[in-house]
């Protein structure tokens, strides 16, 4: 099956229009749901397992540092820290409410926009951004920031 080719500016405009104004961050309800709703528990486990599988398959050396962009309540970040002993794991999110909840994990957290990361270029070995791109107004900017 052939799919039509869309240029980047058209795709960016289409994706941006799909999001209601003010969307982009989750709240404490999301955190609570991740503890009780089977679908959210499953997604967290599946995404974490997929990140770890890809890290093992594509990165031939030990992962020494991880940046989790859109870390939300840092649940995945905590799991990654447990699975990657010795790695420095840092989370970035825009939601003050979720970062306050996540601080209980004791992991380093930064409040920042995923589209303008306050991180030095090439300072993390692995950058993770799961289920984030649909929440940002400019997905290509997120990709540029994560790749830098």
PDB file of C-alpha atoms in Angstrom:
ATOM      1  CA  UNK A   1       0.000   0.000   0.000  1.00  0.00           C
ATOM      2  CA  UNK A   2       1.336   3.456  -0.905  1.00  0.00           C
ATOM      3  CA  UNK A   3       0.781   6.371   1.404  1.00  0.00           C
ATOM      4  CA  UNK A   4       0.666   9.959   0.182  1.00  0.00           C
ATOM      5  CA  UNK A   5       3.696  12.103   0.874  1.00  0.00           C
ATOM      6  CA  UNK A   6       3.086  15.204   2.975  1.00  0.00           C
ATOM      7  CA  UNK A   7       5.570  18.027   3.233  1.00  0.00           C
ATOM      8  CA  UNK A   8       6.717  18.988   6.732  1.00  0.00           C
ATOM      9  CA  UNK A   9       4.885  22.326   6.903  1.00  0.00           C
ATOM     10  CA  UNK A  10       1.542  20.802   5.917  1.00  0.00           C
ATOM     11  CA  UNK A  11       1.969  17.920   8.341  1.00  0.00           C
ATOM     12  CA  UNK A  12       2.903  20.300  11.150  1.00  0.00           C
ATOM     13  CA  UNK A  13      -0.185  22.437  10.505  1.00  0.00           C
ATOM     14  CA  UNK A  14      -2.438  19.386  10.400  1.00  0.00           C
ATOM     15  CA  UNK A  15      -1.104  17.924  13.619  1.00  0.00           C
ATOM     16  CA  UNK A  16      -1.199  21.265  15.419  1.00  0.00           C
ATOM     17  CA  UNK A  17      -4.857  21.828  14.533  1.00  0.00           C
ATOM     18  CA  UNK A  18      -5.839  18.507  16.049  1.00  0.00           C
ATOM     19  CA  UNK A  19      -4.905  19.615  19.551  1.00  0.00           C
ATOM     20  CA  UNK A  20      -7.198  21.859  21.548  1.00  0.00           C
ATOM     21  CA  UNK A  21      -5.721  25.073  22.885  1.00  0.00           C
ATOM     22  CA  UNK A  22      -4.092  24.600  26.282  1.00  0.00           C
ATOM     23  CA  UNK A  23      -3.430  20.889  25.854  1.00  0.00           C
ATOM     24  CA  UNK A  24       0.025  19.527  26.322  1.00  0.00           C
ATOM     25  CA  UNK A  25       0.343  18.605  29.952  1.00  0.00           C
ATOM     26  CA  UNK A  26      -1.260  15.927  32.078  1.00  0.00           C
ATOM     27  CA  UNK A  27      -2.432  16.361  35.641  1.00  0.00           C
ATOM     28  CA  UNK A  28      -2.623  14.473  38.933  1.00  0.00           C
ATOM     29  CA  UNK A  29      -5.569  12.465  37.587  1.00  0.00           C
ATOM     30  CA  UNK A  30      -3.218  10.908  35.052  1.00  0.00           C
ATOM     31  CA  UNK A  31      -0.825   9.925  37.840  1.00  0.00           C
ATOM     32  CA  UNK A  32      -3.636   8.336  39.859  1.00  0.00           C
ATOM     33  CA  UNK A  33      -4.873   6.517  36.776  1.00  0.00           C
ATOM     34  CA  UNK A  34      -1.441   5.017  36.193  1.00  0.00           C
ATOM     35  CA  UNK A  35      -1.747   3.326  39.567  1.00  0.00           C
ATOM     36  CA  UNK A  36      -5.288   1.988  39.187  1.00  0.00           C
ATOM     37  CA  UNK A  37      -6.429   1.811  35.533  1.00  0.00           C
ATOM     38  CA  UNK A  38      -5.372  -1.396  33.816  1.00  0.00           C
ATOM     39  CA  UNK A  39      -4.975   0.267  30.421  1.00  0.00           C
ATOM     40  CA  UNK A  40      -2.593   2.916  31.778  1.00  0.00           C
ATOM     41  CA  UNK A  41      -0.657   0.363  33.835  1.00  0.00           C
ATOM     42  CA  UNK A  42      -0.284  -1.802  30.730  1.00  0.00           C
ATOM     43  CA  UNK A  43       0.844   1.139  28.562  1.00  0.00           C
ATOM     44  CA  UNK A  44       3.476   2.179  31.106  1.00  0.00           C
ATOM     45  CA  UNK A  45       4.845  -1.351  31.348  1.00  0.00           C
ATOM     46  CA  UNK A  46       4.771  -1.875  27.576  1.00  0.00           C
ATOM     47  CA  UNK A  47       6.454   1.438  26.758  1.00  0.00           C
ATOM     48  CA  UNK A  48       9.142   0.904  29.375  1.00  0.00           C
ATOM     49  CA  UNK A  49       9.818  -2.618  28.133  1.00  0.00           C
ATOM     50  CA  UNK A  50      10.016  -1.339  24.543  1.00  0.00           C
ATOM     51  CA  UNK A  51      12.510   1.396  25.482  1.00  0.00           C
ATOM     52  CA  UNK A  52      14.681  -1.148  27.294  1.00  0.00           C
ATOM     53  CA  UNK A  53      14.451  -3.631  24.415  1.00  0.00           C
ATOM     54  CA  UNK A  54      15.507  -0.970  21.915  1.00  0.00           C
ATOM     55  CA  UNK A  55      18.329   0.198  24.159  1.00  0.00           C
ATOM     56  CA  UNK A  56      19.659  -3.351  24.423  1.00  0.00           C
ATOM     57  CA  UNK A  57      19.235  -4.065  20.720  1.00  0.00           C
ATOM     58  CA  UNK A  58      20.603  -0.844  19.229  1.00  0.00           C
ATOM     59  CA  UNK A  59      23.053   0.455  21.813  1.00  0.00           C
ATOM     60  CA  UNK A  60      26.058  -1.792  22.086  1.00  0.00           C
ATOM     61  CA  UNK A  61      27.566  -0.172  25.187  1.00  0.00           C
ATOM     62  CA  UNK A  62      26.153   0.325  28.676  1.00  0.00           C
ATOM     63  CA  UNK A  63      23.704   3.227  28.876  1.00  0.00           C
ATOM     64  CA  UNK A  64      25.291   5.778  31.198  1.00  0.00           C
ATOM     65  CA  UNK A  65      22.647   8.535  31.073  1.00  0.00           C
ATOM     66  CA  UNK A  66      18.967   8.860  30.157  1.00  0.00           C
ATOM     67  CA  UNK A  67      16.859  11.948  29.509  1.00  0.00           C
ATOM     68  CA  UNK A  68      13.114  11.268  29.682  1.00  0.00           C
ATOM     69  CA  UNK A  69      11.375  14.109  27.835  1.00  0.00           C
ATOM     70  CA  UNK A  70       7.763  14.419  28.967  1.00  0.00           C
ATOM     71  CA  UNK A  71       8.439  12.348  32.060  1.00  0.00           C
ATOM     72  CA  UNK A  72       5.026  13.221  33.611  1.00  0.00           C
ATOM     73  CA  UNK A  73       5.003  11.511  37.027  1.00  0.00           C
ATOM     74  CA  UNK A  74       8.449   9.905  36.396  1.00  0.00           C
ATOM     75  CA  UNK A  75       6.993   6.386  36.618  1.00  0.00           C
ATOM     76  CA  UNK A  76       8.867   5.255  33.502  1.00  0.00           C
ATOM     77  CA  UNK A  77      11.985   7.099  34.580  1.00  0.00           C
ATOM     78  CA  UNK A  78      11.978   5.224  37.910  1.00  0.00           C
ATOM     79  CA  UNK A  79      11.598   1.911  36.076  1.00  0.00           C
ATOM     80  CA  UNK A  80      14.431   2.809  33.707  1.00  0.00           C
ATOM     81  CA  UNK A  81      16.636   3.755  36.657  1.00  0.00           C
ATOM     82  CA  UNK A  82      15.939   0.372  38.223  1.00  0.00           C
ATOM     83  CA  UNK A  83      16.716  -1.490  34.998  1.00  0.00           C
ATOM     84  CA  UNK A  84      19.847   0.522  34.161  1.00  0.00           C
ATOM     85  CA  UNK A  85      21.944   0.491  37.340  1.00  0.00           C
ATOM     86  CA  UNK A  86      24.576   3.184  37.404  1.00  0.00           C
ATOM     87  CA  UNK A  87      22.885   5.288  34.726  1.00  0.00           C
ATOM     88  CA  UNK A  88      22.093   8.909  35.505  1.00  0.00           C
ATOM     89  CA  UNK A  89      18.373   9.326  34.763  1.00  0.00           C
ATOM     90  CA  UNK A  90      16.835  12.795  34.459  1.00  0.00           C
ATOM     91  CA  UNK A  91      13.230  13.702  33.696  1.00  0.00           C
ATOM     92  CA  UNK A  92      11.873  16.805  31.956  1.00  0.00           C
ATOM     93  CA  UNK A  93       8.237  17.878  31.987  1.00  0.00           C
ATOM     94  CA  UNK A  94       6.198  21.055  31.700  1.00  0.00           C
ATOM     95  CA  UNK A  95       3.584  20.112  34.310  1.00  0.00           C
ATOM     96  CA  UNK A  96       4.400  21.613  37.698  1.00  0.00           C
ATOM     97  CA  UNK A  97       1.712  19.434  39.263  1.00  0.00           C
ATOM     98  CA  UNK A  98       3.156  16.160  37.975  1.00  0.00           C
ATOM     99  CA  UNK A  99       6.727  17.158  38.757  1.00  0.00           C
ATOM    100  CA  UNK A 100       5.684  17.834  42.357  1.00  0.00           C
ATOM    101  CA  UNK A 101       4.282  14.283  42.531  1.00  0.00           C
ATOM    102  CA  UNK A 102       7.343  12.841  40.785  1.00  0.00           C
ATOM    103  CA  UNK A 103       9.807  14.422  43.210  1.00  0.00           C
ATOM    104  CA  UNK A 104       8.901  11.681  45.689  1.00  0.00           C
ATOM    105  CA  UNK A 105      10.851   9.253  43.481  1.00  0.00           C
ATOM    106  CA  UNK A 106      14.047  11.144  44.321  1.00  0.00           C
ATOM    107  CA  UNK A 107      15.125  11.395  40.691  1.00  0.00           C
ATOM    108  CA  UNK A 108      16.515  14.594  39.150  1.00  0.00           C
ATOM    109  CA  UNK A 109      13.693  16.510  37.465  1.00  0.00           C
ATOM    110  CA  UNK A 110      13.618  19.700  35.421  1.00  0.00           C
ATOM    111  CA  UNK A 111      10.591  21.803  34.538  1.00  0.00           C
ATOM    112  CA  UNK A 112      10.976  22.719  30.883  1.00  0.00           C
ATOM    113  CA  UNK A 113       9.258  22.796  27.523  1.00  0.00           C
ATOM    114  CA  UNK A 114      10.129  19.763  25.372  1.00  0.00           C
ATOM    115  CA  UNK A 115      10.463  22.110  22.406  1.00  0.00           C
ATOM    116  CA  UNK A 116      13.211  24.157  24.114  1.00  0.00           C
ATOM    117  CA  UNK A 117      15.192  21.800  26.308  1.00  0.00           C
ATOM    118  CA  UNK A 118      17.643  23.497  28.687  1.00  0.00           C
ATOM    119  CA  UNK A 119      20.103  20.651  28.172  1.00  0.00           C
ATOM    120  CA  UNK A 120      23.580  20.905  26.670  1.00  0.00           C
ATOM    121  CA  UNK A 121      23.950  19.300  23.260  1.00  0.00           C
ATOM    122  CA  UNK A 122      24.984  15.623  23.341  1.00  0.00           C
ATOM    123  CA  UNK A 123      24.982  15.442  27.139  1.00  0.00           C
ATOM    124  CA  UNK A 124      22.746  12.329  27.384  1.00  0.00           C
ATOM    125  CA  UNK A 125      23.463   8.909  25.978  1.00  0.00           C
ATOM    126  CA  UNK A 126      19.801   7.966  25.555  1.00  0.00           C
ATOM    127  CA  UNK A 127      16.885  10.365  25.027  1.00  0.00           C
ATOM    128  CA  UNK A 128      13.386   8.978  25.490  1.00  0.00           C
ATOM    129  CA  UNK A 129      10.152  10.757  24.538  1.00  0.00           C
ATOM    130  CA  UNK A 130       7.293   8.265  24.670  1.00  0.00           C
ATOM    131  CA  UNK A 131       3.720   9.460  24.102  1.00  0.00           C
ATOM    132  CA  UNK A 132       4.842  13.096  23.985  1.00  0.00           C
ATOM    133  CA  UNK A 133       4.780  14.188  20.368  1.00  0.00           C
ATOM    134  CA  UNK A 134       1.003  14.380  20.216  1.00  0.00           C
ATOM    135  CA  UNK A 135       1.001  16.846  23.120  1.00  0.00           C
ATOM    136  CA  UNK A 136       3.307  19.509  21.683  1.00  0.00           C
ATOM    137  CA  UNK A 137       2.275  22.258  19.258  1.00  0.00           C
ATOM    138  CA  UNK A 138       5.424  21.885  17.122  1.00  0.00           C
ATOM    139  CA  UNK A 139       6.410  18.192  16.880  1.00  0.00           C
ATOM    140  CA  UNK A 140       9.323  18.812  14.523  1.00  0.00           C
ATOM    141  CA  UNK A 141      10.881  21.160  17.076  1.00  0.00           C
ATOM    142  CA  UNK A 142      10.582  18.426  19.702  1.00  0.00           C
ATOM    143  CA  UNK A 143      12.374  16.023  17.373  1.00  0.00           C
ATOM    144  CA  UNK A 144      15.160  18.572  16.731  1.00  0.00           C
ATOM    145  CA  UNK A 145      15.616  19.181  20.454  1.00  0.00           C
ATOM    146  CA  UNK A 146      15.700  15.466  21.301  1.00  0.00           C
ATOM    147  CA  UNK A 147      18.209  14.746  18.540  1.00  0.00           C
ATOM    148  CA  UNK A 148      20.630  17.489  19.596  1.00  0.00           C
TER     149      UNK A 148
END
